[in-house]
mmCIF file with all atom_site columns, C-alpha atoms in Angstrom:
data_model
loop_
_atom_site.group_PDB
_atom_site.id
_atom_site.type_symbol
_atom_site.label_atom_id
_atom_site.label_alt_id
_atom_site.label_comp_id
_atom_site.label_asym_id
_atom_site.label_entity_id
_atom_site.label_seq_id
_atom_site.pdbx_PDB_ins_code
_atom_site.Cartn_x
_atom_site.Cartn_y
_atom_site.Cartn_z
_atom_site.occupancy
_atom_site.B_iso_or_equiv
_atom_site.pdbx_formal_charge
_atom_site.auth_seq_id
_atom_site.auth_comp_id
_atom_site.auth_asym_id
_atom_site.auth_atom_id
_atom_site.pdbx_PDB_model_num
ATOM 1   C CA . UNK F 1 1   ? 61.358  -28.265 -10.329 1.00 54.00 ? 29  UNK F CA 1
ATOM 2   C CA . UNK F 1 2   ? 62.800  -25.263 -7.650  1.00 60.00 ? 30  UNK F CA 1
ATOM 3   C CA . UNK F 1 3   ? 61.906  -26.574 -4.172  1.00 63.00 ? 31  UNK F CA 1
ATOM 4   C CA . UNK F 1 4   ? 59.983  -23.498 -2.921  1.00 61.00 ? 32  UNK F CA 1
ATOM 5   C CA . UNK F 1 5   ? 60.889  -22.125 0.766   1.00 63.00 ? 33  UNK F CA 1
ATOM 6   C CA . UNK F 1 6   ? 58.724  -23.820 3.026   1.00 70.00 ? 34  UNK F CA 1
ATOM 7   C CA . UNK F 1 7   ? 57.043  -20.442 4.134   1.00 82.00 ? 35  UNK F CA 1
ATOM 8   C CA . UNK F 1 8   ? 55.219  -20.616 0.874   1.00 84.00 ? 36  UNK F CA 1
ATOM 9   C CA . UNK F 1 9   ? 53.551  -23.059 0.955   1.00 84.00 ? 37  UNK F CA 1
ATOM 10  C CA . UNK F 1 10  ? 52.997  -23.222 4.172   1.00 86.00 ? 38  UNK F CA 1
ATOM 11  C CA . UNK F 1 11  ? 51.431  -19.223 3.458   1.00 86.00 ? 39  UNK F CA 1
ATOM 12  C CA . UNK F 1 12  ? 49.242  -21.309 0.372   1.00 87.00 ? 40  UNK F CA 1
ATOM 13  C CA . UNK F 1 13  ? 47.699  -23.937 3.135   1.00 89.00 ? 41  UNK F CA 1
ATOM 14  C CA . UNK F 1 14  ? 46.848  -20.820 4.840   1.00 90.00 ? 42  UNK F CA 1
ATOM 15  C CA . UNK F 1 15  ? 45.245  -18.781 2.296   1.00 89.00 ? 43  UNK F CA 1
ATOM 16  C CA . UNK F 1 16  ? 43.610  -21.539 0.973   1.00 91.00 ? 44  UNK F CA 1
ATOM 17  C CA . UNK F 1 17  ? 42.064  -22.606 4.572   1.00 91.00 ? 45  UNK F CA 1
ATOM 18  C CA . UNK F 1 18  ? 40.923  -19.013 4.713   1.00 90.00 ? 46  UNK F CA 1
ATOM 19  C CA . UNK F 1 19  ? 39.236  -19.127 1.365   1.00 88.00 ? 47  UNK F CA 1
ATOM 20  C CA . UNK F 1 20  ? 37.354  -22.139 2.066   1.00 87.00 ? 48  UNK F CA 1
ATOM 21  C CA . UNK F 1 21  ? 35.558  -20.369 5.515   1.00 84.00 ? 49  UNK F CA 1
ATOM 22  C CA . UNK F 1 22  ? 34.616  -17.536 4.026   1.00 82.00 ? 50  UNK F CA 1
ATOM 23  C CA . UNK F 1 23  ? 33.273  -19.628 0.983   1.00 80.00 ? 51  UNK F CA 1
ATOM 24  C CA . UNK F 1 24  ? 31.691  -21.677 3.511   1.00 78.00 ? 52  UNK F CA 1
ATOM 25  C CA . UNK F 1 25  ? 30.530  -18.276 6.068   1.00 71.00 ? 53  UNK F CA 1
ATOM 26  C CA . UNK F 1 26  ? 28.595  -16.633 2.350   1.00 68.00 ? 54  UNK F CA 1
ATOM 27  C CA . UNK F 1 27  ? 26.809  -19.990 1.867   1.00 68.00 ? 55  UNK F CA 1
ATOM 28  C CA . UNK F 1 28  ? 25.237  -20.158 5.778   1.00 67.00 ? 56  UNK F CA 1
ATOM 29  C CA . UNK F 1 29  ? 25.191  -16.937 6.784   1.00 56.00 ? 57  UNK F CA 1
ATOM 30  C CA . UNK F 1 30  ? 21.322  -15.847 7.514   1.00 54.00 ? 58  UNK F CA 1
ATOM 31  C CA . UNK F 1 31  ? 18.459  -14.371 4.240   1.00 52.00 ? 59  UNK F CA 1
ATOM 32  C CA . UNK F 1 32  ? 19.246  -10.802 4.275   1.00 47.00 ? 60  UNK F CA 1
ATOM 33  C CA . UNK F 1 33  ? 16.038  -10.429 3.267   1.00 47.00 ? 61  UNK F CA 1
ATOM 34  C CA . UNK F 1 34  ? 14.516  -11.330 6.975   1.00 49.00 ? 62  UNK F CA 1
ATOM 35  C CA . UNK F 1 35  ? 14.854  -8.724  10.275  1.00 45.00 ? 63  UNK F CA 1
ATOM 36  C CA . UNK F 1 36  ? 14.248  -10.295 13.778  1.00 48.00 ? 64  UNK F CA 1
ATOM 37  C CA . UNK F 1 37  ? 14.273  -8.685  16.703  1.00 46.00 ? 65  UNK F CA 1
ATOM 38  C CA . UNK F 1 38  ? 18.186  -8.912  18.367  1.00 42.00 ? 66  UNK F CA 1
ATOM 39  C CA . UNK F 1 39  ? 18.409  -10.099 21.860  1.00 42.00 ? 67  UNK F CA 1
ATOM 40  C CA . UNK F 1 40  ? 21.203  -8.879  24.313  1.00 41.00 ? 68  UNK F CA 1
ATOM 41  C CA . UNK F 1 41  ? 23.320  -11.841 25.665  1.00 65.00 ? 69  UNK F CA 1
ATOM 42  C CA . UNK F 1 42  ? 22.679  -13.460 28.847  1.00 47.00 ? 70  UNK F CA 1
ATOM 43  C CA . UNK F 1 43  ? 19.045  -11.332 29.333  1.00 44.00 ? 71  UNK F CA 1
ATOM 44  C CA . UNK F 1 44  ? 16.224  -11.821 28.865  1.00 43.00 ? 72  UNK F CA 1
ATOM 45  C CA . UNK F 1 45  ? 15.664  -7.774  27.057  1.00 47.00 ? 73  UNK F CA 1
ATOM 46  C CA . UNK F 1 46  ? 14.476  -7.646  23.007  1.00 47.00 ? 74  UNK F CA 1
ATOM 47  C CA . UNK F 1 47  ? 15.780  -5.480  21.363  1.00 58.00 ? 75  UNK F CA 1
ATOM 48  C CA . UNK F 1 48  ? 13.243  -4.385  18.855  1.00 61.00 ? 76  UNK F CA 1
ATOM 49  C CA . UNK F 1 49  ? 14.051  -2.219  15.563  1.00 65.00 ? 77  UNK F CA 1
ATOM 50  C CA . UNK F 1 50  ? 12.502  0.353   13.999  1.00 73.00 ? 78  UNK F CA 1
ATOM 51  C CA . UNK F 1 51  ? 12.357  -0.845  10.390  1.00 79.00 ? 79  UNK F CA 1
ATOM 52  C CA . UNK F 1 52  ? 11.255  2.285   8.505   1.00 83.00 ? 80  UNK F CA 1
ATOM 53  C CA . UNK F 1 53  ? 11.132  2.637   4.372   1.00 86.00 ? 81  UNK F CA 1
ATOM 54  C CA . UNK F 1 54  ? 10.498  5.910   3.058   1.00 86.00 ? 82  UNK F CA 1
ATOM 55  C CA . UNK F 1 55  ? 10.801  6.929   -0.957  1.00 84.00 ? 83  UNK F CA 1
ATOM 56  C CA . UNK F 1 56  ? 12.387  9.350   -2.873  1.00 85.00 ? 84  UNK F CA 1
ATOM 57  C CA . UNK F 1 57  ? 11.490  11.537  -1.964  1.00 86.00 ? 85  UNK F CA 1
ATOM 58  C CA . UNK F 1 58  ? 11.987  11.058  1.926   1.00 85.00 ? 86  UNK F CA 1
ATOM 59  C CA . UNK F 1 59  ? 8.041   10.656  2.461   1.00 84.00 ? 87  UNK F CA 1
ATOM 60  C CA . UNK F 1 60  ? 7.573   7.319   4.643   1.00 82.00 ? 88  UNK F CA 1
ATOM 61  C CA . UNK F 1 61  ? 5.792   4.140   2.998   1.00 83.00 ? 89  UNK F CA 1
ATOM 62  C CA . UNK F 1 62  ? 6.286   1.594   5.276   1.00 85.00 ? 90  UNK F CA 1
ATOM 63  C CA . UNK F 1 63  ? 6.658   1.797   9.369   1.00 83.00 ? 91  UNK F CA 1
ATOM 64  C CA . UNK F 1 64  ? 6.823   -1.397  11.454  1.00 81.00 ? 92  UNK F CA 1
ATOM 65  C CA . UNK F 1 65  ? 4.612   -1.302  14.774  1.00 74.00 ? 93  UNK F CA 1
ATOM 66  C CA . UNK F 1 66  ? 7.659   -1.987  17.477  1.00 74.00 ? 94  UNK F CA 1
ATOM 67  C CA . UNK F 1 67  ? 5.249   -1.609  20.295  1.00 72.00 ? 95  UNK F CA 1
ATOM 68  C CA . UNK F 1 68  ? 3.037   -5.225  19.802  1.00 70.00 ? 96  UNK F CA 1
ATOM 69  C CA . UNK F 1 69  ? 3.732   -5.747  16.186  1.00 71.00 ? 97  UNK F CA 1
ATOM 70  C CA . UNK F 1 70  ? 2.283   -5.473  12.772  1.00 75.00 ? 98  UNK F CA 1
ATOM 71  C CA . UNK F 1 71  ? 2.228   -2.886  10.281  1.00 74.00 ? 99  UNK F CA 1
ATOM 72  C CA . UNK F 1 72  ? 2.378   0.959   11.557  1.00 78.00 ? 100 UNK F CA 1
ATOM 73  C CA . UNK F 1 73  ? 2.012   3.237   8.029   1.00 79.00 ? 101 UNK F CA 1
ATOM 74  C CA . UNK F 1 74  ? 0.438   2.748   6.091   1.00 77.00 ? 102 UNK F CA 1
ATOM 75  C CA . UNK F 1 75  ? -2.249  2.451   7.993   1.00 72.00 ? 103 UNK F CA 1
ATOM 76  C CA . UNK F 1 76  ? -5.217  0.428   6.132   1.00 74.00 ? 104 UNK F CA 1
ATOM 77  C CA . UNK F 1 77  ? -8.258  1.363   5.899   1.00 72.00 ? 105 UNK F CA 1
ATOM 78  C CA . UNK F 1 78  ? -11.469 -0.274  6.494   1.00 77.00 ? 106 UNK F CA 1
ATOM 79  C CA . UNK F 1 79  ? -15.040 -0.569  5.666   1.00 84.00 ? 107 UNK F CA 1
ATOM 80  C CA . UNK F 1 80  ? -17.985 -0.351  7.857   1.00 85.00 ? 108 UNK F CA 1
ATOM 81  C CA . UNK F 1 81  ? -20.545 -2.796  8.150   1.00 89.00 ? 109 UNK F CA 1
ATOM 82  C CA . UNK F 1 82  ? -22.840 -1.345  5.450   1.00 91.00 ? 110 UNK F CA 1
ATOM 83  C CA . UNK F 1 83  ? -27.005 -1.583  5.432   1.00 93.00 ? 111 UNK F CA 1
ATOM 84  C CA . UNK F 1 84  ? -27.477 -4.693  2.626   1.00 92.00 ? 112 UNK F CA 1
ATOM 85  C CA . UNK F 1 85  ? -31.540 -2.042  1.958   1.00 95.00 ? 113 UNK F CA 1
ATOM 86  C CA . UNK F 1 86  ? -31.169 -0.098  -0.817  1.00 95.00 ? 114 UNK F CA 1
ATOM 87  C CA . UNK F 1 87  ? -33.530 2.469   0.850   1.00 94.00 ? 115 UNK F CA 1
ATOM 88  C CA . UNK F 1 88  ? -30.781 3.486   3.294   1.00 96.00 ? 116 UNK F CA 1
ATOM 89  C CA . UNK F 1 89  ? -28.674 4.393   0.198   1.00 96.00 ? 117 UNK F CA 1
ATOM 90  C CA . UNK F 1 90  ? -27.647 8.125   -0.407  1.00 97.00 ? 118 UNK F CA 1
ATOM 91  C CA . UNK F 1 91  ? -29.684 8.983   -3.328  1.00 97.00 ? 119 UNK F CA 1
ATOM 92  C CA . UNK F 1 92  ? -30.708 11.856  -5.489  1.00 97.00 ? 120 UNK F CA 1
ATOM 93  C CA . UNK F 1 93  ? -34.561 12.651  -7.694  1.00 98.00 ? 121 UNK F CA 1
ATOM 94  C CA . UNK F 1 94  ? -32.695 14.852  -9.304  1.00 98.00 ? 122 UNK F CA 1
ATOM 95  C CA . UNK F 1 95  ? -32.355 15.365  -12.529 1.00 98.00 ? 123 UNK F CA 1
ATOM 96  C CA . UNK F 1 96  ? -28.763 16.923  -12.507 1.00 98.00 ? 124 UNK F CA 1
ATOM 97  C CA . UNK F 1 97  ? -25.866 14.558  -10.738 1.00 98.00 ? 125 UNK F CA 1
ATOM 98  C CA . UNK F 1 98  ? -25.548 15.896  -7.216  1.00 98.00 ? 126 UNK F CA 1
ATOM 99  C CA . UNK F 1 99  ? -23.555 14.642  -5.237  1.00 98.00 ? 127 UNK F CA 1
ATOM 100 C CA . UNK F 1 100 ? -24.898 11.904  -2.620  1.00 98.00 ? 128 UNK F CA 1
ATOM 101 C CA . UNK F 1 101 ? -22.067 11.104  -0.584  1.00 97.00 ? 129 UNK F CA 1
ATOM 102 C CA . UNK F 1 102 ? -18.652 12.408  0.483   1.00 96.00 ? 130 UNK F CA 1
ATOM 103 C CA . UNK F 1 103 ? -15.402 10.964  1.559   1.00 95.00 ? 131 UNK F CA 1
ATOM 104 C CA . UNK F 1 104 ? -12.021 12.603  2.302   1.00 94.00 ? 132 UNK F CA 1
ATOM 105 C CA . UNK F 1 105 ? -8.445  10.026  2.559   1.00 92.00 ? 133 UNK F CA 1
ATOM 106 C CA . UNK F 1 106 ? -5.080  10.395  2.907   1.00 90.00 ? 134 UNK F CA 1
ATOM 107 C CA . UNK F 1 107 ? -3.396  9.760   -1.024  1.00 91.00 ? 135 UNK F CA 1
ATOM 108 C CA . UNK F 1 108 ? -1.176  6.416   -0.244  1.00 86.00 ? 136 UNK F CA 1
ATOM 109 C CA . UNK F 1 109 ? -0.593  4.822   -3.254  1.00 88.00 ? 137 UNK F CA 1
ATOM 110 C CA . UNK F 1 110 ? -0.873  6.270   -6.499  1.00 91.00 ? 138 UNK F CA 1
ATOM 111 C CA . UNK F 1 111 ? -3.944  4.530   -7.982  1.00 92.00 ? 139 UNK F CA 1
ATOM 112 C CA . UNK F 1 112 ? -7.515  3.846   -6.258  1.00 93.00 ? 140 UNK F CA 1
ATOM 113 C CA . UNK F 1 113 ? -9.862  0.452   -6.550  1.00 95.00 ? 141 UNK F CA 1
ATOM 114 C CA . UNK F 1 114 ? -14.135 2.172   -5.616  1.00 96.00 ? 142 UNK F CA 1
ATOM 115 C CA . UNK F 1 115 ? -16.738 -0.432  -6.139  1.00 97.00 ? 143 UNK F CA 1
ATOM 116 C CA . UNK F 1 116 ? -19.481 1.536   -6.097  1.00 97.00 ? 144 UNK F CA 1
ATOM 117 C CA . UNK F 1 117 ? -23.310 -0.730  -5.786  1.00 97.00 ? 145 UNK F CA 1
ATOM 118 C CA . UNK F 1 118 ? -25.810 0.902   -7.771  1.00 98.00 ? 146 UNK F CA 1
ATOM 119 C CA . UNK F 1 119 ? -29.679 0.714   -7.913  1.00 98.00 ? 147 UNK F CA 1
ATOM 120 C CA . UNK F 1 120 ? -32.726 2.729   -9.252  1.00 98.00 ? 148 UNK F CA 1
ATOM 121 C CA . UNK F 1 121 ? -36.335 2.736   -8.040  1.00 97.00 ? 149 UNK F CA 1
ATOM 122 C CA . UNK F 1 122 ? -39.111 1.667   -10.128 1.00 96.00 ? 150 UNK F CA 1
ATOM 123 C CA . UNK F 1 123 ? -38.812 2.947   -13.516 1.00 96.00 ? 151 UNK F CA 1
ATOM 124 C CA . UNK F 1 124 ? -36.901 5.201   -12.599 1.00 97.00 ? 152 UNK F CA 1
ATOM 125 C CA . UNK F 1 125 ? -33.514 5.893   -14.661 1.00 98.00 ? 153 UNK F CA 1
ATOM 126 C CA . UNK F 1 126 ? -30.302 7.113   -13.897 1.00 98.00 ? 154 UNK F CA 1
ATOM 127 C CA . UNK F 1 127 ? -26.508 7.585   -13.907 1.00 98.00 ? 155 UNK F CA 1
ATOM 128 C CA . UNK F 1 128 ? -24.026 7.951   -11.138 1.00 98.00 ? 156 UNK F CA 1
ATOM 129 C CA . UNK F 1 129 ? -20.554 9.166   -11.580 1.00 98.00 ? 157 UNK F CA 1
ATOM 130 C CA . UNK F 1 130 ? -17.007 9.277   -9.432  1.00 98.00 ? 158 UNK F CA 1
ATOM 131 C CA . UNK F 1 131 ? -15.234 12.885  -8.610  1.00 98.00 ? 159 UNK F CA 1
ATOM 132 C CA . UNK F 1 132 ? -11.786 12.215  -6.988  1.00 97.00 ? 160 UNK F CA 1
ATOM 133 C CA . UNK F 1 133 ? -10.829 15.787  -5.896  1.00 97.00 ? 161 UNK F CA 1
ATOM 134 C CA . UNK F 1 134 ? -13.907 17.479  -8.692  1.00 97.00 ? 162 UNK F CA 1
ATOM 135 C CA . UNK F 1 135 ? -12.123 15.557  -11.468 1.00 97.00 ? 163 UNK F CA 1
ATOM 136 C CA . UNK F 1 136 ? -14.097 12.421  -12.917 1.00 98.00 ? 164 UNK F CA 1
ATOM 137 C CA . UNK F 1 137 ? -12.637 9.249   -11.851 1.00 98.00 ? 165 UNK F CA 1
ATOM 138 C CA . UNK F 1 138 ? -13.787 6.158   -13.842 1.00 98.00 ? 166 UNK F CA 1
ATOM 139 C CA . UNK F 1 139 ? -16.739 5.421   -16.535 1.00 98.00 ? 167 UNK F CA 1
ATOM 140 C CA . UNK F 1 140 ? -20.221 7.270   -15.193 1.00 98.00 ? 168 UNK F CA 1
ATOM 141 C CA . UNK F 1 141 ? -22.871 3.991   -15.021 1.00 98.00 ? 169 UNK F CA 1
ATOM 142 C CA . UNK F 1 142 ? -25.896 3.283   -15.468 1.00 98.00 ? 170 UNK F CA 1
ATOM 143 C CA . UNK F 1 143 ? -28.025 2.639   -11.837 1.00 98.00 ? 171 UNK F CA 1
ATOM 144 C CA . UNK F 1 144 ? -28.888 -0.820  -11.309 1.00 97.00 ? 172 UNK F CA 1
ATOM 145 C CA . UNK F 1 145 ? -24.997 -1.754  -12.662 1.00 98.00 ? 173 UNK F CA 1
ATOM 146 C CA . UNK F 1 146 ? -21.702 -2.042  -11.026 1.00 98.00 ? 174 UNK F CA 1
ATOM 147 C CA . UNK F 1 147 ? -19.281 0.523   -10.782 1.00 98.00 ? 175 UNK F CA 1
ATOM 148 C CA . UNK F 1 148 ? -16.105 -0.946  -10.011 1.00 98.00 ? 176 UNK F CA 1
ATOM 149 C CA . UNK F 1 149 ? -12.621 0.693   -11.761 1.00 98.00 ? 177 UNK F CA 1
ATOM 150 C CA . UNK F 1 150 ? -9.178  1.277   -10.509 1.00 96.00 ? 178 UNK F CA 1
ATOM 151 C CA . UNK F 1 151 ? -7.289  3.686   -11.823 1.00 96.00 ? 179 UNK F CA 1
ATOM 152 C CA . UNK F 1 152 ? -4.627  6.770   -11.196 1.00 94.00 ? 180 UNK F CA 1
ATOM 153 C CA . UNK F 1 153 ? -5.907  9.126   -9.266  1.00 94.00 ? 181 UNK F CA 1
ATOM 154 C CA . UNK F 1 154 ? -4.987  12.716  -11.065 1.00 95.00 ? 182 UNK F CA 1
ATOM 155 C CA . UNK F 1 155 ? -2.322  15.192  -10.216 1.00 91.00 ? 183 UNK F CA 1
ATOM 156 C CA . UNK F 1 156 ? 1.070   14.606  -9.382  1.00 89.00 ? 184 UNK F CA 1
ATOM 157 C CA . UNK F 1 157 ? 2.178   11.727  -6.765  1.00 86.00 ? 185 UNK F CA 1
ATOM 158 C CA . UNK F 1 158 ? 5.038   13.308  -5.451  1.00 85.00 ? 186 UNK F CA 1
ATOM 159 C CA . UNK F 1 159 ? 3.560   16.599  -3.963  1.00 88.00 ? 187 UNK F CA 1
ATOM 160 C CA . UNK F 1 160 ? 0.053   15.352  -3.158  1.00 89.00 ? 188 UNK F CA 1
ATOM 161 C CA . UNK F 1 161 ? 1.760   11.939  -0.888  1.00 87.00 ? 189 UNK F CA 1
ATOM 162 C CA . UNK F 1 162 ? 0.456   12.200  2.432   1.00 87.00 ? 190 UNK F CA 1
ATOM 163 C CA . UNK F 1 163 ? -2.779  14.940  1.913   1.00 92.00 ? 191 UNK F CA 1
ATOM 164 C CA . UNK F 1 164 ? -6.410  14.754  1.708   1.00 94.00 ? 192 UNK F CA 1
ATOM 165 C CA . UNK F 1 165 ? -7.765  13.544  -1.514  1.00 95.00 ? 193 UNK F CA 1
ATOM 166 C CA . UNK F 1 166 ? -12.185 13.974  -1.186  1.00 96.00 ? 194 UNK F CA 1
ATOM 167 C CA . UNK F 1 167 ? -14.123 11.252  -3.246  1.00 97.00 ? 195 UNK F CA 1
ATOM 168 C CA . UNK F 1 168 ? -17.589 12.663  -4.335  1.00 98.00 ? 196 UNK F CA 1
ATOM 169 C CA . UNK F 1 169 ? -20.478 9.709   -5.905  1.00 98.00 ? 197 UNK F CA 1
ATOM 170 C CA . UNK F 1 170 ? -22.547 11.557  -7.379  1.00 98.00 ? 198 UNK F CA 1
ATOM 171 C CA . UNK F 1 171 ? -26.222 10.794  -9.621  1.00 98.00 ? 199 UNK F CA 1
ATOM 172 C CA . UNK F 1 172 ? -28.924 11.893  -11.281 1.00 98.00 ? 200 UNK F CA 1
ATOM 173 C CA . UNK F 1 173 ? -32.369 10.499  -11.358 1.00 98.00 ? 201 UNK F CA 1
ATOM 174 C CA . UNK F 1 174 ? -35.591 9.950   -14.427 1.00 97.00 ? 202 UNK F CA 1
ATOM 175 C CA . UNK F 1 175 ? -38.187 9.165   -12.997 1.00 97.00 ? 203 UNK F CA 1
ATOM 176 C CA . UNK F 1 176 ? -37.461 8.006   -9.087  1.00 97.00 ? 204 UNK F CA 1
ATOM 177 C CA . UNK F 1 177 ? -34.638 7.128   -6.868  1.00 98.00 ? 205 UNK F CA 1
ATOM 178 C CA . UNK F 1 178 ? -31.216 6.527   -7.640  1.00 98.00 ? 206 UNK F CA 1
ATOM 179 C CA . UNK F 1 179 ? -29.674 4.835   -4.744  1.00 98.00 ? 207 UNK F CA 1
ATOM 180 C CA . UNK F 1 180 ? -25.156 4.097   -4.813  1.00 98.00 ? 208 UNK F CA 1
ATOM 181 C CA . UNK F 1 181 ? -23.480 2.924   -1.921  1.00 97.00 ? 209 UNK F CA 1
ATOM 182 C CA . UNK F 1 182 ? -19.532 1.709   -2.007  1.00 96.00 ? 210 UNK F CA 1
ATOM 183 C CA . UNK F 1 183 ? -18.825 -1.342  -0.783  1.00 95.00 ? 211 UNK F CA 1
ATOM 184 C CA . UNK F 1 184 ? -14.840 -1.051  -1.242  1.00 94.00 ? 212 UNK F CA 1
ATOM 185 C CA . UNK F 1 185 ? -11.987 1.165   -1.484  1.00 94.00 ? 213 UNK F CA 1
ATOM 186 C CA . UNK F 1 186 ? -7.796  0.754   -1.624  1.00 90.00 ? 214 UNK F CA 1
ATOM 187 C CA . UNK F 1 187 ? -4.951  1.857   -3.036  1.00 88.00 ? 215 UNK F CA 1
ATOM 188 C CA . UNK F 1 188 ? -2.902  0.751   -5.287  1.00 86.00 ? 216 UNK F CA 1
ATOM 189 C CA . UNK F 1 189 ? 0.639   0.683   -6.641  1.00 83.00 ? 217 UNK F CA 1
ATOM 190 C CA . UNK F 1 190 ? 0.974   1.006   -9.906  1.00 79.00 ? 218 UNK F CA 1
#
């Protein structure tokens, strides 16, 4: 076997050490799916990195709250406490569909889940339905049953993002009063 010059063997040994060092570094680096504040050396000042995520249409879909921590966007709406006495719920005695409750909400997600408790006075019958921007959303239910529907919002999500949608609960009654009260609402992904 021919004799190799010493500098080639030294070079091979150096390359082997570098490859081991790189291999160790790759296997011991922190996970890239974690975001942590960086501190300045020798100081108690903490730099809080801004964390923003945008979709393909440049809509800001996620942002952190750098002042106190937690979620800044999307902000999540919470339902207020509601009366349990059905006679205090929105209601109608009309034989035609009538809007008895309305709200406006931003479009952040392509789907929405809405649950509505319904009731009818003694001897009454009726129906309850929901409209989103004047388009029926989900089924029409018989008064006394729960409306609970998860579905796509009407319209094009790409152009509706961040805009306001109008939600209406409508009811009709025969022989008395029909009541309806929204008890759950939230956006959902597809």
